[in-house]
Coordinates of N, CA, C and O in Angstrom, one line a residue:
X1 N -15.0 13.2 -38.2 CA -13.6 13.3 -37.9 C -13.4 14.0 -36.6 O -12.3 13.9 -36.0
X2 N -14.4 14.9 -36.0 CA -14.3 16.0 -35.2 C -14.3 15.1 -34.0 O -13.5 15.3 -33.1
X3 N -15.2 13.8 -34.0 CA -15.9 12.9 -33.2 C -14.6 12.2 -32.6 O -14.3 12.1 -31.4
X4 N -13.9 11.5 -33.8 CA -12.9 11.0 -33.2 C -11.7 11.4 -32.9 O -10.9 10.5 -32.7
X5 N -11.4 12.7 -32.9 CA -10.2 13.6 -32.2 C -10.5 14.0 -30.6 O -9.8 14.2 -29.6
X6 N -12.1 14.0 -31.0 CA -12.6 14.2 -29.2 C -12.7 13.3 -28.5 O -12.8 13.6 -27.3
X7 N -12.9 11.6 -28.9 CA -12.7 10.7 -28.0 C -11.4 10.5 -28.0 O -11.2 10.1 -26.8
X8 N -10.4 10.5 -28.5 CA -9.1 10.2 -28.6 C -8.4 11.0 -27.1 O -7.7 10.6 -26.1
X9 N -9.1 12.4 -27.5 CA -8.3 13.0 -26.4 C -9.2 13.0 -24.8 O -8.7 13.4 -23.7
X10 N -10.4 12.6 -25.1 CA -11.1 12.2 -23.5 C -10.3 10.7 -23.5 O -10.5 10.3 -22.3
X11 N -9.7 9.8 -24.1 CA -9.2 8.8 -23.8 C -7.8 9.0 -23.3 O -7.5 8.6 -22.2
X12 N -6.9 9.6 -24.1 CA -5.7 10.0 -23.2 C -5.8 10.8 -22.3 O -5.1 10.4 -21.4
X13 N -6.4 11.7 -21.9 CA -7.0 12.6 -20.7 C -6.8 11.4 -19.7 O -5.8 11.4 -18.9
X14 N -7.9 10.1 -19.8 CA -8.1 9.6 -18.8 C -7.0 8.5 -18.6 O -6.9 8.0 -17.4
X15 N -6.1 8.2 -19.7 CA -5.0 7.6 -19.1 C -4.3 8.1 -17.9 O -4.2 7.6 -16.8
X16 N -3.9 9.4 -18.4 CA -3.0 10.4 -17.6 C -3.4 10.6 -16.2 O -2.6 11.1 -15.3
X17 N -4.9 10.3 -15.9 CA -5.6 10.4 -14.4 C -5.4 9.1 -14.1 O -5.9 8.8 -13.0
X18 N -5.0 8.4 -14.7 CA -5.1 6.7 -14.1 C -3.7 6.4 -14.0 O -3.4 5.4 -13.4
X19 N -2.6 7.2 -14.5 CA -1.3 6.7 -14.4 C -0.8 8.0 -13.5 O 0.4 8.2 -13.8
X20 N -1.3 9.3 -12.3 CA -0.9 9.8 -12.1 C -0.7 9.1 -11.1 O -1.2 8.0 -10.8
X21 N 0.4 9.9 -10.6 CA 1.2 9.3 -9.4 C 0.6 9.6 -7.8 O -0.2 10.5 -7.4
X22 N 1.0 8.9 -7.3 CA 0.2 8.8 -5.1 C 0.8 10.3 -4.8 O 2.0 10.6 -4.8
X23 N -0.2 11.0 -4.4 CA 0.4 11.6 -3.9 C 0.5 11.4 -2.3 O -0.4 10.9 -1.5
X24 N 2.2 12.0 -2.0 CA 2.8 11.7 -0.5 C 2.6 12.1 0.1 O 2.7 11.5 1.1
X25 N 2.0 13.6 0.4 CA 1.3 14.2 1.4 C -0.2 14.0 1.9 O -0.6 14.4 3.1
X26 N -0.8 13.6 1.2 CA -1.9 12.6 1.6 C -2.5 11.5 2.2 O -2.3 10.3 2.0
X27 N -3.4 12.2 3.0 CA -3.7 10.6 4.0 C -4.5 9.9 3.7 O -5.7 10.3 3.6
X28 N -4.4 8.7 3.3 CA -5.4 7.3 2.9 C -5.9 6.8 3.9 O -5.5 7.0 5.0
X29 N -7.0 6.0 3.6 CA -7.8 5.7 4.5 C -8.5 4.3 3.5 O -9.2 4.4 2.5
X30 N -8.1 2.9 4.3 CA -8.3 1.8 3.9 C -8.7 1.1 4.9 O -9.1 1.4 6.0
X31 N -8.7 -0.3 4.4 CA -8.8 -1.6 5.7 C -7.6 -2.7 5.6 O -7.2 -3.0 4.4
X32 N -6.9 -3.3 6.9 CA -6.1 -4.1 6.8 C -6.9 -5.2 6.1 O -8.0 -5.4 6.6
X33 N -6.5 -5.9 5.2 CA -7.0 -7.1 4.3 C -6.1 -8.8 4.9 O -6.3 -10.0 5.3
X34 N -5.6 -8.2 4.8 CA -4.9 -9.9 5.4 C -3.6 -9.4 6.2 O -3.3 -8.2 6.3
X35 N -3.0 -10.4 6.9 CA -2.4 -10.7 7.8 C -1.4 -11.4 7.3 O -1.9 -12.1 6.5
X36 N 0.2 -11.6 7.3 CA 1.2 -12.2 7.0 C 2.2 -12.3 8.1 O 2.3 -11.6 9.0
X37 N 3.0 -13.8 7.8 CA 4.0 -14.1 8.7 C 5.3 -13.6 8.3 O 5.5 -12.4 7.9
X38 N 6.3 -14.5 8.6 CA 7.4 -13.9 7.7 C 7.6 -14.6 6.4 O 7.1 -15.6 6.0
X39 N 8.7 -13.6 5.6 CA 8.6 -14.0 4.6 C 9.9 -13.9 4.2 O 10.5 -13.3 5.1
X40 N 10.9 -14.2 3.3 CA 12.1 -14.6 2.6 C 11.9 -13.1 1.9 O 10.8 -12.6 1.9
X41 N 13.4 -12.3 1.3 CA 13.7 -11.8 0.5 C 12.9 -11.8 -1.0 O 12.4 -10.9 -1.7
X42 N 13.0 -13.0 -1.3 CA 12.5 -13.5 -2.8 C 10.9 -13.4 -3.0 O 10.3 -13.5 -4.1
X43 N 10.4 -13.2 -1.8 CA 8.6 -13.7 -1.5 C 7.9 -12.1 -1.8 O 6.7 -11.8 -2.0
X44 N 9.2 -10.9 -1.5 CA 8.3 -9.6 -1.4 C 8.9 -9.1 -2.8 O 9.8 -9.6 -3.5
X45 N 8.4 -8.2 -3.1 CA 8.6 -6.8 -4.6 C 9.8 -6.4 -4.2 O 10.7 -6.6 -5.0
X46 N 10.1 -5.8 -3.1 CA 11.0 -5.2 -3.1 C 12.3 -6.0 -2.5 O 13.4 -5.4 -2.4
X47 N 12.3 -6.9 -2.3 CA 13.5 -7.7 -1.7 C 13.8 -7.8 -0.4 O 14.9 -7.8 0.2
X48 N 13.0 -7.8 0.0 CA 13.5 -7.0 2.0 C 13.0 -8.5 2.6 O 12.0 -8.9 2.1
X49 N 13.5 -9.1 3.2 CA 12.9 -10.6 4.2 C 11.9 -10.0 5.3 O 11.9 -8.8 5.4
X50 N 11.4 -10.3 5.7 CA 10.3 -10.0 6.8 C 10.4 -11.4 8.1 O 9.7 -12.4 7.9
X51 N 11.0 -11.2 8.9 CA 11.1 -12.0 9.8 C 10.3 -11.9 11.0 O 9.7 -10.9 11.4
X52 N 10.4 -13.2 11.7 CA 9.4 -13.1 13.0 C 9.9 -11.9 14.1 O 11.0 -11.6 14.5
X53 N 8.6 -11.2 14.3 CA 8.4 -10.2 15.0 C 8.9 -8.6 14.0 O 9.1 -7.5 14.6
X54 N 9.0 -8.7 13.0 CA 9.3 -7.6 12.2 C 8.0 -6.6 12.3 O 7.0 -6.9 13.0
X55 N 8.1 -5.7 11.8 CA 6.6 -4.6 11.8 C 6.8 -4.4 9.7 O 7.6 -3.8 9.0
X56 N 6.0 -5.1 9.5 CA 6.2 -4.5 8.2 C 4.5 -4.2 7.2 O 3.4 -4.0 7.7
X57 N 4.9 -4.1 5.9 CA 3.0 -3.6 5.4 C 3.3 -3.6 3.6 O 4.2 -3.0 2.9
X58 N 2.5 -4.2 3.2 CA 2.3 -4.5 1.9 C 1.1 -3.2 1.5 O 0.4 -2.8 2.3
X59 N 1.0 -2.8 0.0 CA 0.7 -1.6 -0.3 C 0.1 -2.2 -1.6 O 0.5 -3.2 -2.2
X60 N -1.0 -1.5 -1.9 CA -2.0 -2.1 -3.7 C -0.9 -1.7 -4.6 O -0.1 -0.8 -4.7
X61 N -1.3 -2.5 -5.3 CA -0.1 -2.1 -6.8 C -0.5 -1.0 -7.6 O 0.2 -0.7 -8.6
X62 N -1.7 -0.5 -7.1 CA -2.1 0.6 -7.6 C -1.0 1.9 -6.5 O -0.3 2.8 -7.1
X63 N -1.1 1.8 -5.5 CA -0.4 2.9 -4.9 C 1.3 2.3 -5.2 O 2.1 3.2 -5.3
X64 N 1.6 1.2 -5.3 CA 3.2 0.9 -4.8 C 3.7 1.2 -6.8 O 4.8 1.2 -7.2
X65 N 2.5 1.3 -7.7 CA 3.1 1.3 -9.3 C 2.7 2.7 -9.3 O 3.2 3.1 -10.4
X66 N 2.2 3.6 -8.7 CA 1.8 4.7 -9.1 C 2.8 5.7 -8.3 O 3.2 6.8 -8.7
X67 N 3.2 5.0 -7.1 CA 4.6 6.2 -7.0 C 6.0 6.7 -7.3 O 7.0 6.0 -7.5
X68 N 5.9 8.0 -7.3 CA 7.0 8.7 -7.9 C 8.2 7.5 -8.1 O 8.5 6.5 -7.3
X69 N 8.7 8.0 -9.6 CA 10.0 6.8 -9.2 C 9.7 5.6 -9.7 O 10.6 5.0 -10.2
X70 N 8.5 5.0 -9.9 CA 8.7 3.4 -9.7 C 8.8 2.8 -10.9 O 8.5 3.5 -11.8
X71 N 9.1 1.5 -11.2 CA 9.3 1.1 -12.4 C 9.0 -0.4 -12.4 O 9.6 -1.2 -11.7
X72 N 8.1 -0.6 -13.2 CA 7.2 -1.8 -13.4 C 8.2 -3.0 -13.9 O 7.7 -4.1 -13.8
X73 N 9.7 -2.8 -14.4 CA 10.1 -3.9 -14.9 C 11.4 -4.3 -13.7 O 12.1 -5.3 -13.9
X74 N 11.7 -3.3 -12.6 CA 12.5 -3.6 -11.7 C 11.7 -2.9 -10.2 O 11.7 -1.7 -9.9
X75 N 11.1 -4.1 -9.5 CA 10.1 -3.6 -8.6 C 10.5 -3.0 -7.2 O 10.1 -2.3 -6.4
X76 N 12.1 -4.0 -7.5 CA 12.5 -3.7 -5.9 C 13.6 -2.3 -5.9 O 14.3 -1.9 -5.0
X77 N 13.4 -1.6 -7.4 CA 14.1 0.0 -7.2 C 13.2 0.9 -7.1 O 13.4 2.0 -7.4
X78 N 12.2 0.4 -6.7 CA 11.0 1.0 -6.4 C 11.2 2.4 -5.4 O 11.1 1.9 -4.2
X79 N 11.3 3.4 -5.3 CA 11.9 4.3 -4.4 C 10.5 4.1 -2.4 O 10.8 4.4 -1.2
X80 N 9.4 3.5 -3.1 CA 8.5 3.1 -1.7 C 9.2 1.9 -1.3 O 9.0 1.9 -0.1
X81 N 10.0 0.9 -1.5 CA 10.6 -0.1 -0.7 C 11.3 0.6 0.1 O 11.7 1.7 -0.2
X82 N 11.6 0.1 1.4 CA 12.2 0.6 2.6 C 11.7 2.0 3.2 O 12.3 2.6 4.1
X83 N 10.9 2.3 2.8 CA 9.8 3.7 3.0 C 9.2 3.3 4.6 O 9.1 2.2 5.2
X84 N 9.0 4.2 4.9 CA 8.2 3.7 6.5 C 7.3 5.2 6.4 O 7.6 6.3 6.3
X85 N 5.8 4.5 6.4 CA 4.4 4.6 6.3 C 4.1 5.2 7.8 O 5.0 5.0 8.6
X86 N 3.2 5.8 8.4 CA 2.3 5.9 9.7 C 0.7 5.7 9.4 O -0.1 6.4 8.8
X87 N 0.4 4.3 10.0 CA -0.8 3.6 9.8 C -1.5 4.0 11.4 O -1.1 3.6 12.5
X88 N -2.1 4.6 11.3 CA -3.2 4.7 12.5 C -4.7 3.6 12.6 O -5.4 3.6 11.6
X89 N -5.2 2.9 13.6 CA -5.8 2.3 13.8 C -7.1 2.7 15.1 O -7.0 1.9 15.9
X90 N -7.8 3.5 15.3 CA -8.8 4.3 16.5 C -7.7 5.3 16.9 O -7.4 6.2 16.2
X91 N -6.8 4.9 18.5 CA -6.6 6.0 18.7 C -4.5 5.2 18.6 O -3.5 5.5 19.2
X92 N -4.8 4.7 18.1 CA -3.1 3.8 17.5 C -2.4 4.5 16.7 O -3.1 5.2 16.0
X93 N -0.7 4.4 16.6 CA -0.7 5.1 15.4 C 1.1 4.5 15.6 O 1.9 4.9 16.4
X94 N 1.2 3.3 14.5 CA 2.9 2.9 14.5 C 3.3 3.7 13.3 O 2.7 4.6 12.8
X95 N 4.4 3.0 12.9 CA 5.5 3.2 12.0 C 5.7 2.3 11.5 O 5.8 1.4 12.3
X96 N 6.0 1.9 10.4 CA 6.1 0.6 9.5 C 6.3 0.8 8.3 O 5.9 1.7 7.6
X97 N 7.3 -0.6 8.0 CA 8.2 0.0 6.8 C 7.3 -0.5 5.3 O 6.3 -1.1 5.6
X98 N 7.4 -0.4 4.1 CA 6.8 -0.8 2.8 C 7.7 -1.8 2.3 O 8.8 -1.4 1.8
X99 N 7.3 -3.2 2.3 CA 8.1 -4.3 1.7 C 7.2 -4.8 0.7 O 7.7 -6.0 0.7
X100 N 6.4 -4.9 0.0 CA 5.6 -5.6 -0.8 C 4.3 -4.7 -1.4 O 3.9 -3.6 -1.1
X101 N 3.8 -5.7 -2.6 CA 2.5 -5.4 -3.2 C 1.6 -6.4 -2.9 O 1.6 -7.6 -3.2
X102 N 0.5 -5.4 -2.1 CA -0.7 -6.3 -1.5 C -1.6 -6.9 -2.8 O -2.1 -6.1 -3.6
X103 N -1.7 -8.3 -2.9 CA -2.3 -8.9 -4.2 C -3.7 -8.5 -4.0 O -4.2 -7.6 -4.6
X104 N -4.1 -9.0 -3.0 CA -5.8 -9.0 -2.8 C -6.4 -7.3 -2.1 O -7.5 -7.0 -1.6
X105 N -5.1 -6.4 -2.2 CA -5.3 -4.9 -1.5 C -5.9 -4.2 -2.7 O -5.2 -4.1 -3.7
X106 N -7.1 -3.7 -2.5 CA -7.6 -2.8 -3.8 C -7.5 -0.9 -3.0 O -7.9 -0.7 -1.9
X107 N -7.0 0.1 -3.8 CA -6.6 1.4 -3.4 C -6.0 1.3 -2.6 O -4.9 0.7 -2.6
X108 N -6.5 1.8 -1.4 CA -5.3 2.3 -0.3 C -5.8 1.0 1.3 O -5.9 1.1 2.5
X109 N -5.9 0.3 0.6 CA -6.2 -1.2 1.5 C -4.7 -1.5 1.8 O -3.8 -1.0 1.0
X110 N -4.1 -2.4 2.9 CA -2.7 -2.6 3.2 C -3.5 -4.0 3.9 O -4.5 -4.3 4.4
X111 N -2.0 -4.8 3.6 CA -1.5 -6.0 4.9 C -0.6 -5.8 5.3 O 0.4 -5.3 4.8
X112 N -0.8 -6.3 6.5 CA 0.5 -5.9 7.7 C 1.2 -7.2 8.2 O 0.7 -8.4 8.0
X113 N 2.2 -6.9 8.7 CA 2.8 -8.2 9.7 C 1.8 -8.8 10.8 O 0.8 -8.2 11.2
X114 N 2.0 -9.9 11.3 CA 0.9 -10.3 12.1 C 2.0 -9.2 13.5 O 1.4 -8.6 14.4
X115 N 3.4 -9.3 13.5 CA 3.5 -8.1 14.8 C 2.7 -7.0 14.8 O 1.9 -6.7 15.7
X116 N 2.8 -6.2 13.7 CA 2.4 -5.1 13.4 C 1.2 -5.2 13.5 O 0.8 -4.1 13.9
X117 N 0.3 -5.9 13.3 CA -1.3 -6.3 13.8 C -1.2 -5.7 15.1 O -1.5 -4.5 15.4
X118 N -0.5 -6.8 16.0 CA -0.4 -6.5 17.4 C -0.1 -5.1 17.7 O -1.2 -4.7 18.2
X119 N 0.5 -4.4 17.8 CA 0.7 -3.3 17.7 C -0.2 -1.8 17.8 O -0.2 -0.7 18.4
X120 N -1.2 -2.5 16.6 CA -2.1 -1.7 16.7 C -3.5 -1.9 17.0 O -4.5 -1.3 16.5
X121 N -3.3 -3.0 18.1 CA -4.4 -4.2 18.9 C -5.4 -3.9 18.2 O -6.2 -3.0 18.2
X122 N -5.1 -5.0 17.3 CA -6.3 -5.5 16.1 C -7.1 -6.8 16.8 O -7.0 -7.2 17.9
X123 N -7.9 -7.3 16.0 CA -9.1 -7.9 17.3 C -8.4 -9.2 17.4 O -7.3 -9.5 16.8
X124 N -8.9 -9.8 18.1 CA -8.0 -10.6 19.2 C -7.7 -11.9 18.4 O -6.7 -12.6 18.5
X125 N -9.3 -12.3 17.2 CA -8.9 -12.9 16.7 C -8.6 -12.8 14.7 O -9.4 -12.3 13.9
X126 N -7.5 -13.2 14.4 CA -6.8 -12.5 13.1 C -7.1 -12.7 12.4 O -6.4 -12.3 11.5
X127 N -8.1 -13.4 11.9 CA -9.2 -13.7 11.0 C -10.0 -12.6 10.6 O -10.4 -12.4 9.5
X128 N -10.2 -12.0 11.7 CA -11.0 -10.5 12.0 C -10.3 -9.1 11.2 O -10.8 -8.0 11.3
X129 N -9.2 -9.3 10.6 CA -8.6 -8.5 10.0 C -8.6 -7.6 8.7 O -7.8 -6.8 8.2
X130 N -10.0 -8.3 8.5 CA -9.8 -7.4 6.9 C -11.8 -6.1 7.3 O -12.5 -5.5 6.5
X131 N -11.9 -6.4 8.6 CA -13.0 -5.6 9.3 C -12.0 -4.7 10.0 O -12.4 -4.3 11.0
X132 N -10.6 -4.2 9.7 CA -9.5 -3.2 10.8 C -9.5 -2.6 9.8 O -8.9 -2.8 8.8
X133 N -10.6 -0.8 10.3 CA -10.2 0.0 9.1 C -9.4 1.0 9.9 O -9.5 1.4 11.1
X134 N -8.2 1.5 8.5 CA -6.9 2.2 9.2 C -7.0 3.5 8.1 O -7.7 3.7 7.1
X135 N -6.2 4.2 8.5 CA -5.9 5.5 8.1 C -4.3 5.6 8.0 O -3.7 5.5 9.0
X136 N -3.7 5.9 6.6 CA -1.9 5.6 6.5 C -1.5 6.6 5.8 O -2.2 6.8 4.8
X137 N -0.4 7.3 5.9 CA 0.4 8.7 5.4 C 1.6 8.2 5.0 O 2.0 7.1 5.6
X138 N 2.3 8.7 4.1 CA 3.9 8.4 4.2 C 4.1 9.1 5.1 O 3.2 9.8 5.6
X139 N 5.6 9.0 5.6 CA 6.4 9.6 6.8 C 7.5 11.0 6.4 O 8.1 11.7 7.2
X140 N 7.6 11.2 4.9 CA 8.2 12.1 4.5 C 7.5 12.9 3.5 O 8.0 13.9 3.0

């Protein structure tokens, strides 16, 4: 009996470390994974369109479900939509806002706008994009 009171609670233990939340004062450190055009309102989580020449950045659903606030059954009250990020690239460093959940982004991996590539002169050719390792903070 003793046996299974002690797995029970190393098993909720480890929920609670797997559902804790991002913390915001922390700097991550990932790789840009893919590259995106624009996109419609309806195409991101949070609702925001992304149009040509926008700067924008999709986030793992591990970071964009684990912050403060968010809620898995209404994605775009997500308090990270319209959030603006500082993604540093060598000695680069933009501003860019959080419109989406990166599908193929595992941890603190992101996709960016192909402007926002530019930006932070990613290699010349954009294919080459998921070899762009970046370093990203919230901004508040």
């Amino acid at each position: 009996m003793q046996f299974t009171f002690t797995s029970a609670s190393l098993f909720a233990a480890f929920c609670m470390v797997l559902a804790a939340p991002i913390a915001r004062q922390a700097q991550h450190a990932g790789k840009i994974v893919t590259v995106f055009n624009e996109l419609n309102s309806d195409e991101t989580a949070c609702g925001i369109a992304v149009g040509a020449g926008d700067v924008a950045v999709s986030v793992s659903a591990s970071v964009f479900n684990g912050f403060p606030g968010a809620d898995a059954a209404n994605p775009a009250a997500n308090p990270l939509c319209g959030q603006d990020i500082f993604v540093t690239q060598g000695q680069t460093t933009g501003n860019v806002q959080v419109v989406d959940i990166c599908a193929e982004c595992v941890g603190d991996d992101i996709a960016v706008s192909e402007s926002f590539f530019e930006v932070l002169d990613g290699p010349a050719v954009l294919e080459d994009a998921d070899f762009v390792q970046v370093t990203w903070e919230f901004s508040q």
